[in-house]
């Protein structure tokens, strides 16, 4: 009898403990205050994980576009080389290096048209420098920094990867009237002709004197950039920079 009584008491105690445990379990997951607190804690932990994610870097410029933006904050890949480069069939300055006389096909065609039109109007333009690979720009920039210091170099010379010359869409030019690559070219008939006519052939004066705060480069009257006729005419008529035209002035 004692054994039977002991077994019955044990069963009763175990049943009571199970009941209390189940009740507490149900309360924990049905009580709005408790469940709400659990959700907030979970959400908070996710937020903390996200806050540790690094900010994504800017994507590389779209080199397939004629209006691709290449500047100090929008750089080309070290390995980028245009696939359609060809020698521009125009007259170059006698000191122009033979390995910097190429442009992308559409820009080269436009440059030849520009030079021809200038010739018809009595202006003999001279090419100075077109496409320059990353490694070439690296040498130019390093030499300028050693000669004049970084602050002065950054006014005119682009760091490797940030030079429009690597895009194959830019050209430095002068004329038989003036053959020094400096601001003096702005006082020539050739420069005045360029301002009035370059857009007809898809080119713009890339670094205007009044837009230094936007382009971050000093005035370069000798540097033209191919962007296509529609964009060029819009930019030149409105007195914009490529940055302003694209709405990217960071």
C-alpha positions as a printed NumPy array, in Angstrom:
array([[  0.   ,   0.   ,   0.   ],
       [  2.781,   2.402,   0.938],
       [  4.432,   1.855,  -2.459],
       [  1.158,   2.482,  -4.311],
       [  0.533,   5.634,  -2.237],
       [  4.082,   6.864,  -2.943],
       [  3.635,   6.315,  -6.704],
       [  0.322,   8.242,  -6.712],
       [  1.888,  11.185,  -4.841],
       [  4.822,  11.26 ,  -7.283],
       [  2.495,  11.324, -10.324],
       [  0.485,  14.191,  -8.819],
       [  3.641,  16.252,  -8.164],
       [  5.029,  15.671, -11.662],
       [  1.703,  16.642, -13.287],
       [  1.629,  19.871, -11.309],
       [  5.165,  20.809, -12.332],
       [  4.39 ,  20.141, -16.001],
       [  1.254,  22.287, -15.827],
       [  3.132,  25.219, -14.308],
       [  5.939,  24.954, -16.878],
       [  3.495,  24.865, -19.827],
       [  1.567,  27.819, -18.45 ],
       [  4.698,  29.883, -18.048],
       [  5.853,  28.945, -21.575],
       [  2.535,  30.002, -23.102],
       [  2.551,  33.301, -21.206],
       [  6.029,  34.125, -22.428],
       [  5.044,  33.836, -26.139],
       [  1.553,  35.271, -25.863],
       [  2.241,  38.259, -23.618],
       [  2.454,  41.324, -25.939],
       [  4.941,  43.072, -23.696],
       [  7.349,  40.166, -23.636],
       [  7.069,  39.284, -27.359],
       [  7.376,  42.948, -28.314],
       [ 10.544,  43.288, -26.346],
       [ 11.982,  40.24 , -28.063],
       [ 11.236,  41.721, -31.495],
       [ 12.886,  45.038, -30.635],
       [ 15.981,  43.264, -29.423],
       [ 16.186,  41.283, -32.665],
       [ 15.698,  44.352, -34.829],
       [ 18.346,  46.203, -32.879],
       [ 20.887,  43.457, -33.423],
       [ 20.297,  43.522, -37.189],
       [ 20.78 ,  47.275, -37.253],
       [ 24.068,  46.956, -35.433],
       [ 25.268,  44.396, -37.978],
       [ 24.391,  46.716, -40.86 ],
       [ 26.094,  49.695, -39.268],
       [ 29.391,  47.858, -39.502],
       [ 29.116,  47.471, -43.29 ],
       [ 31.689,  49.558, -45.153],
       [ 30.479,  52.25 , -47.552],
       [ 30.614,  50.972, -51.151],
       [ 33.154,  52.639, -53.412],
       [ 32.119,  54.604, -56.515],
       [ 31.753,  52.465, -59.589],
       [ 34.237,  52.887, -62.403],
       [ 33.226,  55.239, -65.252],
       [ 31.205,  53.822, -68.158],
       [ 33.871,  53.909, -70.836],
       [ 31.392,  52.898, -73.561],
       [ 29.858,  56.381, -73.46 ],
       [ 31.233,  59.438, -75.269],
       [ 30.272,  61.536, -72.253],
       [ 32.107,  59.333, -69.742],
       [ 33.256,  61.466, -66.812],
       [ 36.921,  61.095, -65.918],
       [ 38.282,  63.401, -63.235],
       [ 39.894,  63.436, -59.797],
       [ 37.018,  61.543, -58.19 ],
       [ 35.913,  59.384, -61.13 ],
       [ 38.929,  57.378, -62.185],
       [ 39.621,  54.805, -64.859],
       [ 40.986,  51.354, -64.118],
       [ 44.733,  50.991, -64.247],
       [ 44.261,  48.345, -66.942],
       [ 41.809,  50.265, -69.131],
       [ 42.9  ,  50.594, -72.764],
       [ 40.339,  51.6  , -75.425],
       [ 39.852,  48.814, -77.947],
       [ 39.338,  51.067, -80.99 ],
       [ 42.357,  53.361, -80.834],
       [ 43.814,  54.578, -84.112],
       [ 46.295,  57.221, -85.197],
       [ 44.7  ,  60.629, -85.825],
       [ 45.582,  61.749, -89.342],
       [ 46.304,  65.407, -88.631],
       [ 49.382,  67.584, -88.372],
       [ 51.205,  67.294, -85.054],
       [ 53.714,  69.613, -83.411],
       [ 57.285,  68.6  , -84.191],
       [ 57.918,  67.777, -80.542],
       [ 54.812,  65.617, -80.121],
       [ 55.771,  62.075, -79.123],
       [ 54.889,  59.424, -81.693],
       [ 53.205,  57.19 , -79.091],
       [ 50.578,  59.754, -78.062],
       [ 48.935,  60.381, -81.431],
       [ 45.99 ,  58.003, -81.155],
       [ 42.343,  58.482, -80.201],
       [ 39.26 ,  56.307, -80.169],
       [ 37.83 ,  55.895, -83.664],
       [ 34.845,  58.249, -83.3  ],
       [ 36.978,  60.942, -81.666],
       [ 39.721,  60.531, -84.274],
       [ 37.212,  60.976, -87.109],
       [ 35.83 ,  64.098, -85.44 ],
       [ 39.309,  65.543, -84.832],
       [ 40.211,  65.137, -88.484],
       [ 37.051,  66.993, -89.449],
       [ 37.865,  69.748, -86.95 ],
       [ 41.41 ,  70.231, -88.242],
       [ 40.203,  70.246, -91.839],
       [ 37.562,  72.886, -91.147],
       [ 40.08 ,  75.054, -89.311],
       [ 42.458,  74.785, -92.26 ],
       [ 39.698,  75.959, -94.601],
       [ 39.285,  79.034, -92.397],
       [ 42.997,  79.793, -92.425],
       [ 43.832,  78.19 , -89.059],
       [ 46.496,  75.478, -88.888],
       [ 45.976,  73.448, -85.75 ],
       [ 48.703,  71.207, -84.337],
       [ 48.118,  68.084, -82.305],
       [ 50.288,  67.729, -79.201],
       [ 49.032,  64.776, -77.174],
       [ 46.087,  62.385, -77.427],
       [ 45.738,  58.949, -75.805],
       [ 48.114,  58.297, -72.923],
       [ 48.125,  54.974, -71.045],
       [ 48.087,  54.797, -67.254],
       [ 51.828,  54.107, -67.087],
       [ 52.649,  57.117, -69.281],
       [ 50.484,  59.396, -67.144],
       [ 52.19 ,  58.042, -64.055],
       [ 55.561,  59.144, -65.437],
       [ 54.246,  62.594, -66.414],
       [ 52.646,  63.187, -63.023],
       [ 55.636,  61.934, -61.019],
       [ 58.018,  64.137, -63.009],
       [ 55.829,  67.216, -62.484],
       [ 55.586,  66.573, -58.736],
       [ 59.377,  66.22 , -58.457],
       [ 59.891,  69.419, -60.437],
       [ 57.231,  71.732, -58.956],
       [ 55.728,  69.94 , -55.947],
       [ 52.372,  68.163, -55.599],
       [ 50.274,  71.304, -55.044],
       [ 51.44 ,  72.899, -58.279],
       [ 51.33 ,  69.611, -60.193],
       [ 47.701,  68.984, -59.243],
       [ 46.638,  72.263, -60.875],
       [ 47.404,  71.005, -64.371],
       [ 48.49 ,  67.369, -64.377],
       [ 46.061,  64.548, -63.581],
       [ 47.06 ,  61.683, -61.363],
       [ 47.236,  58.279, -63.074],
       [ 43.723,  56.97 , -63.669],
       [ 42.128,  60.401, -63.488],
       [ 43.416,  61.682, -66.824],
       [ 41.003,  62.117, -69.734],
       [ 43.846,  61.237, -72.058],
       [ 43.574,  57.611, -70.919],
       [ 39.973,  57.566, -72.194],
       [ 41.154,  58.141, -75.753],
       [ 38.666,  61.006, -76.095],
       [ 40.878,  63.993, -75.266],
       [ 43.47 ,  65.97 , -77.175],
       [ 45.913,  68.733, -76.359],
       [ 46.432,  71.011, -79.347],
       [ 47.943,  74.325, -80.39 ],
       [ 48.477,  76.014, -83.743],
       [ 51.254,  77.296, -85.963],
       [ 50.375,  80.717, -84.542],
       [ 51.41 ,  79.642, -81.023],
       [ 53.303,  76.479, -80.094],
       [ 53.787,  76.748, -76.316],
       [ 51.493,  74.69 , -74.114],
       [ 50.421,  77.49 , -71.772],
       [ 47.756,  80.16 , -71.232],
       [ 49.156,  82.254, -74.07 ],
       [ 47.251,  80.069, -76.515],
       [ 44.034,  81.679, -75.265],
       [ 45.036,  84.933, -76.964],
       [ 45.273,  83.406, -80.436],
       [ 42.902,  83.386, -83.39 ],
       [ 43.041,  79.598, -83.251],
       [ 41.583,  79.528, -79.754],
       [ 38.813,  81.946, -80.685],
       [ 38.026,  79.759, -83.681],
       [ 37.924,  76.678, -81.454],
       [ 35.467,  78.27 , -79.036],
       [ 33.131,  79.095, -81.913],
       [ 33.461,  75.854, -83.87 ],
       [ 34.686,  72.888, -81.816],
       [ 31.156,  71.861, -80.744],
       [ 30.167,  71.341, -84.385],
       [ 32.565,  68.412, -84.398],
       [ 31.658,  67.064, -80.964],
       [ 34.395,  68.742, -78.898],
       [ 34.321,  71.041, -75.871],
       [ 36.885,  73.242, -74.152],
       [ 37.165,  70.951, -71.145],
       [ 38.687,  73.239, -68.498],
       [ 37.266,  76.791, -68.829],
       [ 38.856,  79.656, -66.921],
       [ 35.68 ,  80.527, -65.011],
       [ 34.987,  76.935, -63.896],
       [ 38.135,  76.028, -61.959],
       [ 36.159,  75.465, -58.746],
       [ 34.172,  72.725, -60.503],
       [ 36.762,  71.024, -62.715],
       [ 39.481,  71.332, -60.035],
       [ 42.011,  72.189, -62.77 ],
       [ 43.403,  75.53 , -63.838],
       [ 42.412,  76.971, -67.194],
       [ 43.676,  74.851, -70.111],
       [ 42.757,  76.463, -73.447],
       [ 44.674,  73.752, -75.29 ],
       [ 42.698,  70.772, -73.915],
       [ 39.638,  69.665, -75.874],
       [ 37.436,  66.665, -75.168],
       [ 35.173,  64.684, -77.49 ],
       [ 31.631,  64.156, -76.142],
       [ 29.569,  63.919, -79.353],
       [ 27.924,  66.786, -81.232],
       [ 24.629,  66.916, -79.297],
       [ 26.29 ,  67.099, -75.889],
       [ 29.048,  69.402, -77.116],
       [ 26.645,  71.966, -78.547],
       [ 24.566,  71.961, -75.381],
       [ 27.633,  72.324, -73.162],
       [ 29.287,  75.079, -75.174],
       [ 26.099,  77.086, -75.789],
       [ 25.192,  77.069, -72.098],
       [ 28.735,  77.58 , -70.837],
       [ 28.766,  74.364, -68.825],
       [ 31.434,  71.917, -67.774],
       [ 31.027,  68.199, -68.375],
       [ 30.414,  67.802, -64.63 ],
       [ 27.54 ,  70.31 , -64.735],
       [ 26.093,  68.764, -67.878],
       [ 25.993,  65.349, -66.213],
       [ 24.833,  66.76 , -62.88 ],
       [ 27.889,  65.332, -61.09 ],
       [ 29.788,  68.062, -59.299],
       [ 31.124,  66.13 , -56.271]])
